[in-house]
């Protein structure tokens, strides 16, 4: 009878360890639904973030390699919004190889969603403004030139 009692205790210990492993998985799933500050991430915030990622990808795909024959085909696109104002980033594109109207529509939607995201999350910023860069045409490709206005 002493041996069967040890078997029961061993089975209880094994079951406890197995259940403890399940509890750890639950904690990991719960923590996956939290942001870096440990706050719960809403489904709306997650889908907003996903849409921003899709738009960013679509903008970059439409820009591609900004090939141009003339300087006037090189244009600058302001994209997004920073918490303190100003664009999140600039992209140079070519009207010869990209659809300017489509790019502007994508950038406008991205910017509107960033404004919503900033309002929903209370995002803060260092309030550093990005200087508007210049553009140049070099070797048939439009490129960004760092701004001298600082």
mmCIF file of C-alpha atoms in Angstrom:
data_model
loop_
_atom_site.group_PDB
_atom_site.id
_atom_site.type_symbol
_atom_site.label_atom_id
_atom_site.label_comp_id
_atom_site.label_asym_id
_atom_site.label_seq_id
_atom_site.Cartn_x
_atom_site.Cartn_y
_atom_site.Cartn_z
ATOM 1 C CA UNK A 1 0.000 0.000 0.000
ATOM 2 C CA UNK A 2 2.951 2.304 0.666
ATOM 3 C CA UNK A 3 4.054 1.906 -2.943
ATOM 4 C CA UNK A 4 0.658 2.890 -4.378
ATOM 5 C CA UNK A 5 0.618 5.980 -2.145
ATOM 6 C CA UNK A 6 3.970 7.035 -3.644
ATOM 7 C CA UNK A 7 2.542 6.448 -7.116
ATOM 8 C CA UNK A 8 -0.423 8.710 -6.346
ATOM 9 C CA UNK A 9 1.893 11.434 -5.005
ATOM 10 C CA UNK A 10 4.110 11.138 -8.092
ATOM 11 C CA UNK A 11 1.063 11.419 -10.351
ATOM 12 C CA UNK A 12 -0.154 14.496 -8.448
ATOM 13 C CA UNK A 13 3.256 16.137 -8.793
ATOM 14 C CA UNK A 14 3.346 15.355 -12.529
ATOM 15 C CA UNK A 15 -0.160 16.777 -12.975
ATOM 16 C CA UNK A 16 0.791 19.932 -11.043
ATOM 17 C CA UNK A 17 3.854 20.469 -13.220
ATOM 18 C CA UNK A 18 1.783 19.955 -16.371
ATOM 19 C CA UNK A 19 -0.855 22.432 -15.190
ATOM 20 C CA UNK A 20 1.821 24.963 -14.262
ATOM 21 C CA UNK A 21 3.087 24.755 -17.847
ATOM 22 C CA UNK A 22 -0.412 25.554 -19.114
ATOM 23 C CA UNK A 23 -0.605 28.569 -16.817
ATOM 24 C CA UNK A 24 2.665 29.900 -18.275
ATOM 25 C CA UNK A 25 1.224 29.662 -21.801
ATOM 26 C CA UNK A 26 -1.786 31.711 -20.717
ATOM 27 C CA UNK A 27 0.474 34.410 -19.303
ATOM 28 C CA UNK A 28 2.437 34.495 -22.559
ATOM 29 C CA UNK A 29 -0.743 34.870 -24.591
ATOM 30 C CA UNK A 30 -1.986 37.642 -22.311
ATOM 31 C CA UNK A 31 1.323 39.480 -22.481
ATOM 32 C CA UNK A 32 1.282 39.226 -26.282
ATOM 33 C CA UNK A 33 -1.826 41.403 -26.232
ATOM 34 C CA UNK A 34 -0.053 44.169 -24.316
ATOM 35 C CA UNK A 35 2.063 46.971 -25.659
ATOM 36 C CA UNK A 36 5.585 47.822 -24.506
ATOM 37 C CA UNK A 37 4.246 49.727 -21.489
ATOM 38 C CA UNK A 38 2.240 46.686 -20.388
ATOM 39 C CA UNK A 39 -1.071 48.250 -21.407
ATOM 40 C CA UNK A 40 -3.651 46.110 -23.232
ATOM 41 C CA UNK A 41 -3.647 46.623 -26.997
ATOM 42 C CA UNK A 42 -7.130 46.956 -28.443
ATOM 43 C CA UNK A 43 -8.113 45.180 -31.632
ATOM 44 C CA UNK A 44 -8.814 48.599 -33.165
ATOM 45 C CA UNK A 45 -5.261 49.787 -32.409
ATOM 46 C CA UNK A 46 -3.848 46.545 -33.804
ATOM 47 C CA UNK A 47 -5.829 46.801 -37.057
ATOM 48 C CA UNK A 48 -4.910 50.506 -37.354
ATOM 49 C CA UNK A 49 -1.264 49.581 -37.001
ATOM 50 C CA UNK A 50 -1.652 46.796 -39.565
ATOM 51 C CA UNK A 51 -3.289 49.189 -42.055
ATOM 52 C CA UNK A 52 -0.457 51.688 -41.561
ATOM 53 C CA UNK A 53 2.042 48.927 -42.319
ATOM 54 C CA UNK A 54 0.100 48.001 -45.483
ATOM 55 C CA UNK A 55 -0.002 51.629 -46.621
ATOM 56 C CA UNK A 56 3.714 52.108 -45.943
ATOM 57 C CA UNK A 57 4.457 49.039 -48.052
ATOM 58 C CA UNK A 58 2.126 50.243 -50.843
ATOM 59 C CA UNK A 59 3.790 53.680 -50.904
ATOM 60 C CA UNK A 60 7.268 52.167 -51.091
ATOM 61 C CA UNK A 61 6.191 49.731 -53.823
ATOM 62 C CA UNK A 62 4.632 52.529 -55.892
ATOM 63 C CA UNK A 63 7.788 54.648 -55.546
ATOM 64 C CA UNK A 64 10.081 51.736 -56.374
ATOM 65 C CA UNK A 65 13.263 53.008 -57.984
ATOM 66 C CA UNK A 66 12.565 56.633 -58.861
ATOM 67 C CA UNK A 67 13.854 56.587 -62.448
ATOM 68 C CA UNK A 68 13.586 59.843 -64.399
ATOM 69 C CA UNK A 69 14.942 61.504 -67.514
ATOM 70 C CA UNK A 70 14.496 65.105 -66.341
ATOM 71 C CA UNK A 71 14.890 66.846 -62.996
ATOM 72 C CA UNK A 72 11.300 68.153 -63.065
ATOM 73 C CA UNK A 73 10.101 64.524 -62.872
ATOM 74 C CA UNK A 74 11.653 64.221 -59.393
ATOM 75 C CA UNK A 75 9.170 65.073 -56.654
ATOM 76 C CA UNK A 76 9.075 64.940 -52.867
ATOM 77 C CA UNK A 77 6.237 63.300 -50.922
ATOM 78 C CA UNK A 78 5.583 64.160 -47.270
ATOM 79 C CA UNK A 79 4.186 61.083 -45.483
ATOM 80 C CA UNK A 80 2.627 60.645 -42.053
ATOM 81 C CA UNK A 81 2.423 62.845 -39.014
ATOM 82 C CA UNK A 82 4.582 63.254 -35.933
ATOM 83 C CA UNK A 83 2.966 63.799 -32.547
ATOM 84 C CA UNK A 84 4.219 67.406 -32.387
ATOM 85 C CA UNK A 85 3.497 68.072 -36.055
ATOM 86 C CA UNK A 86 5.276 67.807 -39.332
ATOM 87 C CA UNK A 87 5.648 64.769 -41.573
ATOM 88 C CA UNK A 88 6.869 61.441 -40.252
ATOM 89 C CA UNK A 89 9.170 61.072 -43.270
ATOM 90 C CA UNK A 90 9.762 62.245 -46.829
ATOM 91 C CA UNK A 91 10.097 60.106 -49.945
ATOM 92 C CA UNK A 92 11.449 61.112 -53.321
ATOM 93 C CA UNK A 93 9.622 59.690 -56.321
ATOM 94 C CA UNK A 94 9.545 60.129 -60.076
ATOM 95 C CA UNK A 95 6.450 61.154 -62.001
ATOM 96 C CA UNK A 96 7.918 59.164 -64.906
ATOM 97 C CA UNK A 97 7.769 55.858 -63.023
ATOM 98 C CA UNK A 98 5.105 56.422 -60.325
ATOM 99 C CA UNK A 99 1.460 57.476 -60.330
ATOM 100 C CA UNK A 100 1.584 60.813 -58.455
ATOM 101 C CA UNK A 101 -2.176 60.877 -57.743
ATOM 102 C CA UNK A 102 -2.110 57.332 -56.354
ATOM 103 C CA UNK A 103 0.927 58.148 -54.196
ATOM 104 C CA UNK A 104 -0.720 61.280 -52.823
ATOM 105 C CA UNK A 105 -3.903 59.341 -52.004
ATOM 106 C CA UNK A 106 -1.885 56.649 -50.190
ATOM 107 C CA UNK A 107 0.108 59.291 -48.299
ATOM 108 C CA UNK A 108 -3.081 61.155 -47.335
ATOM 109 C CA UNK A 109 -4.693 57.990 -45.954
ATOM 110 C CA UNK A 110 -1.489 57.086 -44.096
ATOM 111 C CA UNK A 111 -1.331 60.587 -42.576
ATOM 112 C CA UNK A 112 -4.999 60.528 -41.517
ATOM 113 C CA UNK A 113 -4.536 57.145 -39.820
ATOM 114 C CA UNK A 114 -1.362 58.360 -38.058
ATOM 115 C CA UNK A 115 -3.339 61.324 -36.681
ATOM 116 C CA UNK A 116 -5.964 58.856 -35.375
ATOM 117 C CA UNK A 117 -3.272 56.594 -33.916
ATOM 118 C CA UNK A 118 -1.577 59.504 -32.136
ATOM 119 C CA UNK A 119 -4.926 60.619 -30.672
ATOM 120 C CA UNK A 120 -5.900 57.088 -29.566
ATOM 121 C CA UNK A 121 -2.582 56.156 -28.005
ATOM 122 C CA UNK A 122 -1.586 59.534 -26.582
ATOM 123 C CA UNK A 123 1.736 59.157 -28.368
ATOM 124 C CA UNK A 124 4.378 61.640 -27.311
ATOM 125 C CA UNK A 125 7.325 62.923 -29.296
ATOM 126 C CA UNK A 126 10.643 64.683 -28.857
ATOM 127 C CA UNK A 127 9.123 67.385 -31.089
ATOM 128 C CA UNK A 128 12.131 67.235 -33.379
ATOM 129 C CA UNK A 129 11.043 68.486 -36.780
ATOM 130 C CA UNK A 130 12.425 66.843 -39.898
ATOM 131 C CA UNK A 131 13.870 69.425 -42.265
ATOM 132 C CA UNK A 132 12.394 69.217 -45.747
ATOM 133 C CA UNK A 133 15.090 67.670 -47.940
ATOM 134 C CA UNK A 134 15.918 68.672 -51.458
ATOM 135 C CA UNK A 135 15.854 66.470 -54.536
ATOM 136 C CA UNK A 136 18.372 65.806 -57.275
ATOM 137 C CA UNK A 137 18.613 63.704 -60.405
ATOM 138 C CA UNK A 138 21.751 61.604 -60.618
ATOM 139 C CA UNK A 139 22.376 58.846 -63.135
ATOM 140 C CA UNK A 140 18.719 58.768 -64.141
ATOM 141 C CA UNK A 141 17.512 58.241 -60.553
ATOM 142 C CA UNK A 142 15.836 60.820 -58.311
ATOM 143 C CA UNK A 143 17.578 61.090 -54.953
ATOM 144 C CA UNK A 144 17.169 62.976 -51.692
ATOM 145 C CA UNK A 145 19.600 65.747 -50.851
ATOM 146 C CA UNK A 146 19.971 66.643 -47.181
ATOM 147 C CA UNK A 147 18.553 70.044 -46.362
ATOM 148 C CA UNK A 148 20.937 72.802 -45.356
ATOM 149 C CA UNK A 149 18.176 74.472 -43.293
ATOM 150 C CA UNK A 150 18.691 73.319 -39.719
#
